[in-house]
Coordinates of C-alpha atoms in Angstrom, one line a residue:
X1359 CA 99.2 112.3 109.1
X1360 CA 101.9 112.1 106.5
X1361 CA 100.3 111.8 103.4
X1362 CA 103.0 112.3 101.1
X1363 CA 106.9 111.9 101.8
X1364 CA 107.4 113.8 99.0
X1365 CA 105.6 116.7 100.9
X1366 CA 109.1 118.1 102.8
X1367 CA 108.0 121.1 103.8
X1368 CA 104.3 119.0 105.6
X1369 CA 107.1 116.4 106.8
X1370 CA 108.5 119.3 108.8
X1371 CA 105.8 120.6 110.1
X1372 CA 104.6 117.2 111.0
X1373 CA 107.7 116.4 113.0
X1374 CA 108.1 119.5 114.3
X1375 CA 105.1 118.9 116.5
X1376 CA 106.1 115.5 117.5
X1377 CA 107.1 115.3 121.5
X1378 CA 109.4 112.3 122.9
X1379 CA 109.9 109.4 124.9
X1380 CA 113.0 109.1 127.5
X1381 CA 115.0 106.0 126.2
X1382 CA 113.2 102.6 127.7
X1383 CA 111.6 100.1 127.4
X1384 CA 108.6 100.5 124.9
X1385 CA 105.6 98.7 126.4
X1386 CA 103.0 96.4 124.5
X1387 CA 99.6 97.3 125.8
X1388 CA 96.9 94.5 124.5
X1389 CA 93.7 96.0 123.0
X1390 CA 92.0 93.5 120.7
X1391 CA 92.5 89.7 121.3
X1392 CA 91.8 87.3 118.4
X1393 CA 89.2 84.8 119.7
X1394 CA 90.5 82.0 117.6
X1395 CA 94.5 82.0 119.2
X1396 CA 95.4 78.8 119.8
X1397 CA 95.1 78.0 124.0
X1398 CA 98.7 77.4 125.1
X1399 CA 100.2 76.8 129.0
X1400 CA 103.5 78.4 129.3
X1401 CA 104.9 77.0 132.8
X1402 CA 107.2 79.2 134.3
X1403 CA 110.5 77.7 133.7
X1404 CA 112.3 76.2 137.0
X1405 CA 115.8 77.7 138.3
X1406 CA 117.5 75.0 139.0
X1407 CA 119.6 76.3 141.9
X1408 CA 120.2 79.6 139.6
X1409 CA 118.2 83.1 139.6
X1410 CA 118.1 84.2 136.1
X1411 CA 117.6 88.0 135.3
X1412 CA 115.1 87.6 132.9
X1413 CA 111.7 85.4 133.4
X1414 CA 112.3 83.1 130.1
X1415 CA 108.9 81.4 130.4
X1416 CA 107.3 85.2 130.2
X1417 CA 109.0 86.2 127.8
X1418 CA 108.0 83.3 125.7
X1419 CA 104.7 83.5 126.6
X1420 CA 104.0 87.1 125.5
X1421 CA 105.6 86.6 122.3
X1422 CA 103.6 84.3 121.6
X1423 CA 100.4 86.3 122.9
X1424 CA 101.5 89.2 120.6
X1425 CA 101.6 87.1 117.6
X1426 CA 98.0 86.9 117.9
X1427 CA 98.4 83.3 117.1
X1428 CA 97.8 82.3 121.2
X1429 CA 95.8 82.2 124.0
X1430 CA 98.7 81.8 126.7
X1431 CA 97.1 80.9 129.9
X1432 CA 97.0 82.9 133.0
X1433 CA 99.6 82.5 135.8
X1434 CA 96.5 81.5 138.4
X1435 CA 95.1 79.2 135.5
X1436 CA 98.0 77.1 135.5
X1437 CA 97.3 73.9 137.0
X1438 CA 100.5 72.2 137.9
X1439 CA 104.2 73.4 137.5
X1440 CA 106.1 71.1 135.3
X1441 CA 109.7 71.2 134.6
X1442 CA 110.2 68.5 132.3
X1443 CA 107.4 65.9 130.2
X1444 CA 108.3 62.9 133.0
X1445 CA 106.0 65.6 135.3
X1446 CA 103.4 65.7 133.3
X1447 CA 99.1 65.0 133.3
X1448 CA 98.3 66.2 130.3
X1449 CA 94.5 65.2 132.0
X1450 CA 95.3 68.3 134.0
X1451 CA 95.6 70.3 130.9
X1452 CA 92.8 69.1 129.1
X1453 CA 90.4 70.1 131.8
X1454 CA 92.0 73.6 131.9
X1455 CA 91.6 73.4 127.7
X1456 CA 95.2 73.9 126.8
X1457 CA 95.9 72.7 123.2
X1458 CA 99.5 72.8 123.9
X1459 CA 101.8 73.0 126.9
X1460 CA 105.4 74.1 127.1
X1461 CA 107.5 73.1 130.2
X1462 CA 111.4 74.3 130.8
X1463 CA 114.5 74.8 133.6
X1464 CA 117.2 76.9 133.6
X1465 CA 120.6 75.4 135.7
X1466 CA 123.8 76.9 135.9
X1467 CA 126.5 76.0 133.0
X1468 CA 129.9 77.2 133.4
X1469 CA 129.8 80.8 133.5
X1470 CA 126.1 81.2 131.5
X1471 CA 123.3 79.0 132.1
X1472 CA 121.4 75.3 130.4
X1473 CA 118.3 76.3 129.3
X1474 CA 115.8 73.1 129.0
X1475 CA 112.9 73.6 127.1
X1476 CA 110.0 70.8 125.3
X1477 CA 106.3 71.4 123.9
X1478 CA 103.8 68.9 124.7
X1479 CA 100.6 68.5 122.1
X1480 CA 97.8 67.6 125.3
X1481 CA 95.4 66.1 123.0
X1482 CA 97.9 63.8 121.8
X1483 CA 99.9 63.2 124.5
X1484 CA 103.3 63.3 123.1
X1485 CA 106.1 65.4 123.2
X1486 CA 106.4 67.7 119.8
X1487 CA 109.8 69.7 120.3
X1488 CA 112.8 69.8 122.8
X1489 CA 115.9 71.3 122.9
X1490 CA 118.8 72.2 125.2
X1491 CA 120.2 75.7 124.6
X1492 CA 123.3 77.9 126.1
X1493 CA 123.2 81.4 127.6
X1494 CA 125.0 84.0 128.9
X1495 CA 123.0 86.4 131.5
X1496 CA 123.2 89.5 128.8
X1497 CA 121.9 86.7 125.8
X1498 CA 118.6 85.5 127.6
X1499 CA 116.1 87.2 126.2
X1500 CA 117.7 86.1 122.9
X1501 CA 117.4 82.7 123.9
X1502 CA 113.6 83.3 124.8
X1503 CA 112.8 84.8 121.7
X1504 CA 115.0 82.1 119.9
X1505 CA 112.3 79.0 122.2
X1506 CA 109.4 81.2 121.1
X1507 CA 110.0 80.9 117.2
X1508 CA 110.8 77.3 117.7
X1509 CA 107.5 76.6 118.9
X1510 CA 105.6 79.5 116.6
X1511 CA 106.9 77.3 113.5
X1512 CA 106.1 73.9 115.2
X1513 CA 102.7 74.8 115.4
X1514 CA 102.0 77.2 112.7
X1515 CA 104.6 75.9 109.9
X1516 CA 105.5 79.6 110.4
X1517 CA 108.5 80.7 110.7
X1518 CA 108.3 83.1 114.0
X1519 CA 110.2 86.7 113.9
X1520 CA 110.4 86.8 117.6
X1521 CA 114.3 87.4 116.9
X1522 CA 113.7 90.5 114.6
X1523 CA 114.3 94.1 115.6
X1524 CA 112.3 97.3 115.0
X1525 CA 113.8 100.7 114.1
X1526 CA 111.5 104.1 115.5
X1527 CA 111.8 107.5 115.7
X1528 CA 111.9 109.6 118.9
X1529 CA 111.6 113.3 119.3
X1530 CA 112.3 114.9 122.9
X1531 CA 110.6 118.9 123.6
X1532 CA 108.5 121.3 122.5
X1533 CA 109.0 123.2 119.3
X1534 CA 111.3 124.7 118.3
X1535 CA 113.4 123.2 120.7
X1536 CA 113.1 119.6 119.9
X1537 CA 115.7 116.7 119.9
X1538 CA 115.2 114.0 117.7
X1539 CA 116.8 110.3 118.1
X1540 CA 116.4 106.8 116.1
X1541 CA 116.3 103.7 118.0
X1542 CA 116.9 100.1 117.4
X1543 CA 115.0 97.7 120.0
X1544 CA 113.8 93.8 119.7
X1545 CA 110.2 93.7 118.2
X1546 CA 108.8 93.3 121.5
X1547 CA 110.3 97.3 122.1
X1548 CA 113.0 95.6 124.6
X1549 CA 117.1 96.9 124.8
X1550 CA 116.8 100.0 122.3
X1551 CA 120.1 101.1 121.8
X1552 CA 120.3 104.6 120.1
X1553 CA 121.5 104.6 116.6
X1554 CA 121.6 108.7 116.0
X1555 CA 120.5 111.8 117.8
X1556 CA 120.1 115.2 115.8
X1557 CA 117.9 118.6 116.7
X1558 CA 116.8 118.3 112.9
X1559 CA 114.1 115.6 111.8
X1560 CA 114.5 112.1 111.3
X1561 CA 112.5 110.3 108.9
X1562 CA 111.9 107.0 107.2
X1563 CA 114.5 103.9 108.4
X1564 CA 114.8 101.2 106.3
X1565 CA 116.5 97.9 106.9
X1566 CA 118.9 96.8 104.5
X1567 CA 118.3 93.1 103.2
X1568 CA 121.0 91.6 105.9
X1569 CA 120.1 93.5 108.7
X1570 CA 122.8 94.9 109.2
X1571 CA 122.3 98.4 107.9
X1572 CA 120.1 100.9 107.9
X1573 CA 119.1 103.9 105.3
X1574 CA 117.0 106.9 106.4
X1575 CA 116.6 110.8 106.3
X1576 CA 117.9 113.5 108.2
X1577 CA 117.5 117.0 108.2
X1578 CA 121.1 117.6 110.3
X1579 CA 122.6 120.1 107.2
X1580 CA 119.4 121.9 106.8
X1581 CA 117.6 120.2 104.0
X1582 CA 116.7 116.6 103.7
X1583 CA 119.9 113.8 102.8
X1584 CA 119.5 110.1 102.9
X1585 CA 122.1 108.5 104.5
X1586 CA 123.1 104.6 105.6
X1587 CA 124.3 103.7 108.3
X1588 CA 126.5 100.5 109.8
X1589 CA 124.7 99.5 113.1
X1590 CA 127.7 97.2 114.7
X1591 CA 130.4 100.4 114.4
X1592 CA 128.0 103.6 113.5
X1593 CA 130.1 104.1 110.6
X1594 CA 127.4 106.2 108.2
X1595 CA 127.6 107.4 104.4
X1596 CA 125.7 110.2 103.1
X1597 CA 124.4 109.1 99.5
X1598 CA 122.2 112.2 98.8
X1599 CA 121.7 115.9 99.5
X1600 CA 120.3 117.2 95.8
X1601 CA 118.2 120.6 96.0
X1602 CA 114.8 119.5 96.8
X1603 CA 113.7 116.5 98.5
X1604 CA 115.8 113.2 99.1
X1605 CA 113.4 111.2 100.8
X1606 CA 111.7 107.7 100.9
X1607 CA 114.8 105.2 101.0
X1608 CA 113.9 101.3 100.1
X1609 CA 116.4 98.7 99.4
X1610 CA 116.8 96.6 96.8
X1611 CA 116.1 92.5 97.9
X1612 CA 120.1 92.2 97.2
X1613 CA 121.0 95.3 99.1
X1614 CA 123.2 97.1 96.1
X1615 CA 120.6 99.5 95.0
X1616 CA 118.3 102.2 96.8
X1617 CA 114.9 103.3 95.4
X1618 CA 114.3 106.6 96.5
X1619 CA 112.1 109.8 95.5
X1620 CA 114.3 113.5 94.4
X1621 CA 113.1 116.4 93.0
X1622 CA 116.6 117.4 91.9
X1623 CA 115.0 118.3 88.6
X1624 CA 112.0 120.4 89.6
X1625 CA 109.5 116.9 90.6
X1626 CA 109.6 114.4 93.0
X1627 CA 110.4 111.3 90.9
X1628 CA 111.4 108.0 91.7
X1629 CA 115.0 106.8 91.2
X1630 CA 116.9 104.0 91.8
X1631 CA 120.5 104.6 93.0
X1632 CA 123.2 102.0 92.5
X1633 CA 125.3 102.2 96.2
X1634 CA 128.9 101.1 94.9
X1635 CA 129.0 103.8 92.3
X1636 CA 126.5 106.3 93.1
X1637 CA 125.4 106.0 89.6
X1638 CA 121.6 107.2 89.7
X1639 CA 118.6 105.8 87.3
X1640 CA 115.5 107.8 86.7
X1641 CA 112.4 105.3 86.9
X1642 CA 109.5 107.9 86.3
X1643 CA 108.8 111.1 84.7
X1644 CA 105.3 113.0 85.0
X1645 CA 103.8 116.0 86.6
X1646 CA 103.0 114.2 89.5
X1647 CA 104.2 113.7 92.8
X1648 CA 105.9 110.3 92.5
X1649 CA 107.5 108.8 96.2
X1650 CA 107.4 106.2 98.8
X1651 CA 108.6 103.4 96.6
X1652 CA 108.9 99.6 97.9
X1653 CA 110.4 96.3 95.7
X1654 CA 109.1 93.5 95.9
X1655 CA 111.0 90.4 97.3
X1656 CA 111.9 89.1 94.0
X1657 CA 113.7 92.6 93.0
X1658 CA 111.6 92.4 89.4
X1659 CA 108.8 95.2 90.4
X1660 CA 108.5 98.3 92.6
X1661 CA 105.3 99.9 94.4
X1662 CA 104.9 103.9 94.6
X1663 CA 102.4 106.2 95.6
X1664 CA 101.4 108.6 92.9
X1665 CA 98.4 111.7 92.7
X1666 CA 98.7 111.3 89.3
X1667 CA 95.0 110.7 88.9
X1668 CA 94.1 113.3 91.1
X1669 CA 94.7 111.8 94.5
X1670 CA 97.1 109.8 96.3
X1671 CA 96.9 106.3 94.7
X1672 CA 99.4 103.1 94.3
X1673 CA 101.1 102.3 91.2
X1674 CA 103.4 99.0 90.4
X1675 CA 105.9 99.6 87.8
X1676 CA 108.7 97.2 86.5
X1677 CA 112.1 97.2 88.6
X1678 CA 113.7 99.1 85.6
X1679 CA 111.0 101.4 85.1
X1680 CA 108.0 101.8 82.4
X1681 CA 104.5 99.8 82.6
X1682 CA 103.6 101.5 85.7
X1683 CA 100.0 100.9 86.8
X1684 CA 97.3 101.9 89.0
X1685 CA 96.8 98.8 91.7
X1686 CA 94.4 100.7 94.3
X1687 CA 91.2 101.9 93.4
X1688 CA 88.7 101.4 96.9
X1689 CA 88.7 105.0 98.2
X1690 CA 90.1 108.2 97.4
X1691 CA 93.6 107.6 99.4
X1692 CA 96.0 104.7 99.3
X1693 CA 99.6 105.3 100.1
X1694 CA 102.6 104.0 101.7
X1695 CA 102.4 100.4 100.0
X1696 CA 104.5 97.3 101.0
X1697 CA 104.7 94.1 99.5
X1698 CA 104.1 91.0 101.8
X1699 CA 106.7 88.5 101.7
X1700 CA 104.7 86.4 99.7
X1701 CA 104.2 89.3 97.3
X1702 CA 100.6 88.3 96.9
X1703 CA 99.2 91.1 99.0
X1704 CA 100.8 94.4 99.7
X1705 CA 100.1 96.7 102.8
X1706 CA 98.7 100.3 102.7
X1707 CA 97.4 103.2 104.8
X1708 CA 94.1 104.3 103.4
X1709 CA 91.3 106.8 104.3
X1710 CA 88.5 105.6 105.5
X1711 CA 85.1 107.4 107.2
X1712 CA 87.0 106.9 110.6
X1713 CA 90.2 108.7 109.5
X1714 CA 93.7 106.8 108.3
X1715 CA 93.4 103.2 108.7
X1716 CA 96.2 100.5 107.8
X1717 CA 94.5 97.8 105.7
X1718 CA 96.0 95.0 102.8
X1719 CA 94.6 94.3 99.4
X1720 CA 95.0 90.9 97.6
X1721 CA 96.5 91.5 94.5
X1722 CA 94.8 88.5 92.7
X1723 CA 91.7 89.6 93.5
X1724 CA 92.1 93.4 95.0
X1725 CA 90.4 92.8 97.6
X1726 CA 90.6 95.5 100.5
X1727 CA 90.6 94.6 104.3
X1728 CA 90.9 97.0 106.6
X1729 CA 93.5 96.1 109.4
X1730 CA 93.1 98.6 112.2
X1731 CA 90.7 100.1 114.4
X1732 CA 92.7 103.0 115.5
X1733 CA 92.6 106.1 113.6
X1734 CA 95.2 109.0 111.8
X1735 CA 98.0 105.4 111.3
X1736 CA 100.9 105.6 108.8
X1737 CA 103.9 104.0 108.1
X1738 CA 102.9 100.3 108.1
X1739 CA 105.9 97.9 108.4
X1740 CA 105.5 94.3 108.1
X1741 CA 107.2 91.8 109.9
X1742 CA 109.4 89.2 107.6
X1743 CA 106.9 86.3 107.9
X1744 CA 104.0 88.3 107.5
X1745 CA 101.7 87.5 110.2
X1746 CA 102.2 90.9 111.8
X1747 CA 102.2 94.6 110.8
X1748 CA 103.8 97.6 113.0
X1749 CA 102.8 101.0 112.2
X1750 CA 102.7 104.9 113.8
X1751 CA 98.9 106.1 115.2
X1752 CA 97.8 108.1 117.9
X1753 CA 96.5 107.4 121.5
X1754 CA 94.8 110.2 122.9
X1755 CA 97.0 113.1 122.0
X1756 CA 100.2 111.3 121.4
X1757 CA 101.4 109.2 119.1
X1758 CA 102.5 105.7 119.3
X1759 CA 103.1 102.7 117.5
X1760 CA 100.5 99.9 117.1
X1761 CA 100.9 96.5 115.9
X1762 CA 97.7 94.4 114.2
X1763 CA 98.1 90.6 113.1
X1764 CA 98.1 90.4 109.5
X1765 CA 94.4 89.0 109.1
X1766 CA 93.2 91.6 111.8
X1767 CA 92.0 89.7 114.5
X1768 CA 94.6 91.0 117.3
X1769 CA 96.5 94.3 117.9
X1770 CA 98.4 95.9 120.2
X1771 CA 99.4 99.4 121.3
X1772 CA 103.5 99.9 122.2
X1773 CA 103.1 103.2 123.3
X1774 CA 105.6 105.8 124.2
X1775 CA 106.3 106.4 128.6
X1776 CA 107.3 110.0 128.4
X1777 CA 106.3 111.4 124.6
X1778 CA 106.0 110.1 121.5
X1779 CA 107.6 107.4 118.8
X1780 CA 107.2 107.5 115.5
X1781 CA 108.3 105.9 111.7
X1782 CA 108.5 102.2 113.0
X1783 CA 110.2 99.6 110.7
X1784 CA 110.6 95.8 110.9
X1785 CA 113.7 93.9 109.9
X1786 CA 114.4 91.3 108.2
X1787 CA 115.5 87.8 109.5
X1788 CA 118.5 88.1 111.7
X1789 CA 119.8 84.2 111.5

């Protein structure tokens, strides 16, 4: 467990130990279902005199099911096979208690393919969305995620992140000959293209605000530098490589500025660098261990974790620094805090009599749910709309990432084929 990123020479140690996956696919594994989800028929979507490479109607449906949001039906449950509303008994469907159905076909269209898609509300008998979309063959999972968040926010008045991408972690052998790599894939763990391969650590990805970037730690000289990187040409800067730690990288909601924790001068402290000039502010200034910090989506306030009061707690301090104060006070560990996009609740790993648990607190009311029923998790990252929360934990001896709707009711396991993957982070919106 990483309990402090501050901690270099634990972080070491800890990654040292970690073993890796070959680069695939990342596969969701279901292990709690949320027995509210909305029932939902997902037709397979007809090929109209075409063979598509990808199954768009899957794809949609298990986005949908890993929301936690749905109940897709089984294949064997669905009744009839639809490819358009003029097909359609929605008596059918109410006998096999589908709240909502969604039919589609896929015909050839120049050198790509028409992709028809509409959701039907059964009860009401109507249609509720439609829409014709282009693909190429290499763009149609893109176009299923794209169908998938256009029904997720019909529904839900959500907007769906079935578009977004993940960043993770990989490390390949056994110590001390280990390769590390970072990964990009879609948030389903599809098409990870490698971003940077090292035989020193890699820690803590962080998405800049457009997506189009990303800031993290590497180990590559021999000591810890934070470094961002340009994901379309691999083009990378090194901002930091001060005596000490350079660790914890979070972006400011405008993407000029990077919080970060140094010890430069002797402690870990946070500071806020400005990217265009390099220019450096100094936001705290005690004895203790000061790192992980997060802003909040309206750039005015920043989260860290702190042991100034003895133990690993989190503090909220103004953006500029000064009026820093103690927001966590169930347990004797709270760490690694996150805003929500809504900044009304942030997300934190915690200790609880099972181990380290990834659980939210309402900051009106601090209120403390715990999320998962995994153990030794860290690293929550949460997905722009909020519903969902990615994080690292451990299945059996290796470790893997797990994913928990935000009010607790589903999770999943992505876990690792051939080792382990760790340090997940969401990004933002894409479009």
């Amino acid at each position: 467990m990483k309990k402090l990123m501050a901690l270099a020479g634990f972080m070491m140690l800890m990654m040292a130990s970690l073993m890796a996956q070959a680069a695939g696919d990342l596969t969701i594994e279901i292990t709690r279902g949320n027995d509210n989800a909305i029932p939902i028929a997902v037709v397979p979507f007809r090929g109209e005199g075409v063979s598509p490479s990808e199954d768009i109607g899957k794809i949609i449906a298990d986005d949908l099911e890993h929301s936690g949001q749905f109940s897709p039906l089984a294949p064997q449950d669905l009744i009839s096979r639809p490819a358009s509303g003029d097909n359609i008994n929605y008596d059918d469907w109410r006998r096999v208690r589908a709240n909502y159905l969604v039919v589609g076909r896929v015909e050839a269209s120049g050198n790509g393919y028409k992709i028809t898609y509409e959701l039907h509300d059964v009860a009401g008998q109507r249609r509720e969305l439609g829409e014709v979309v282009t693909s190429s063959d290499d763009q149609l999972r893109s176009r299923a995620h794209y169908i998938a968040d256009q029904i997720f926010e019909e529904i839900t008045g959500i907007r769906g992140a079935f578009q977004t991408r993940i960043a993770y972690v990989t490390a390949n052998g056994v110590d001390p000959n280990i390769s590390y790599a970072l990964y990009v894939a879609d948030q389903d763990g599809h098409r990870p293209q490698q971003i940077l391969s090292s035989d020193q650590p890699i820690l803590s990805p962080a998405w800049s605000p457009d997506g189009q970037k990303l800031a993290y730690v590497s180990f590559e000289s021999g000591r810890p530098a934070i470094y961002v990187q340009q994901l379309s040409s691999g083009r990378r800067v090194q901002l930091t490589s001060f005596k000490g730690i350079n660790g914890a990288p979070a972006w400011s909601p405008d993407g000029r500025k990077l919080a970060m924790s140094l010890s430069k001068d002797g402690n870990p402290e946070i500071y806020v660098m400005d990217i265009a000039s390099r220019s450096l502010t100094q936001l705290t200034n005690s004895s203790s261990i000061n790192t992980e910090p997060d802003w909040s989506t309206d750039g005015r306030s920043i989260l860290f974790t702190s042991d100034r009061s003895g133990q690993p707690q989190i503090y909220q301090m103004d953006a500029t620094g000064g009026n820093a104060k103690r927001m966590t006070f169930t347990g004797n560990y709270n760490a690694g805090g996150l805003y929500g996009p809504d900044n009304k609740t942030i997300f934190l790993t915690t200790r609880t009599d099972r181990g380290f648990q990834v659980a939210k607190q309402d900051l009106s009311s601090g209120r403390v749910t715990v999320l998962t029923n995994t153990y030794q998790d860290e690293a929550p990252a949460v997905a722009p709309n909020g519903t969902m929360v990615i994080y690292a934990t451990q299945q059996g001896a290796h470790g893997v990432l797990g994913a928990v709707s935000a009010d607790g009711r589903a999770s999943f396991v992505i876990p690792s084929p051939n080792g382990e993957v760790r340090e997940p982070s969401w990004s933002p919106f894409l479009n």
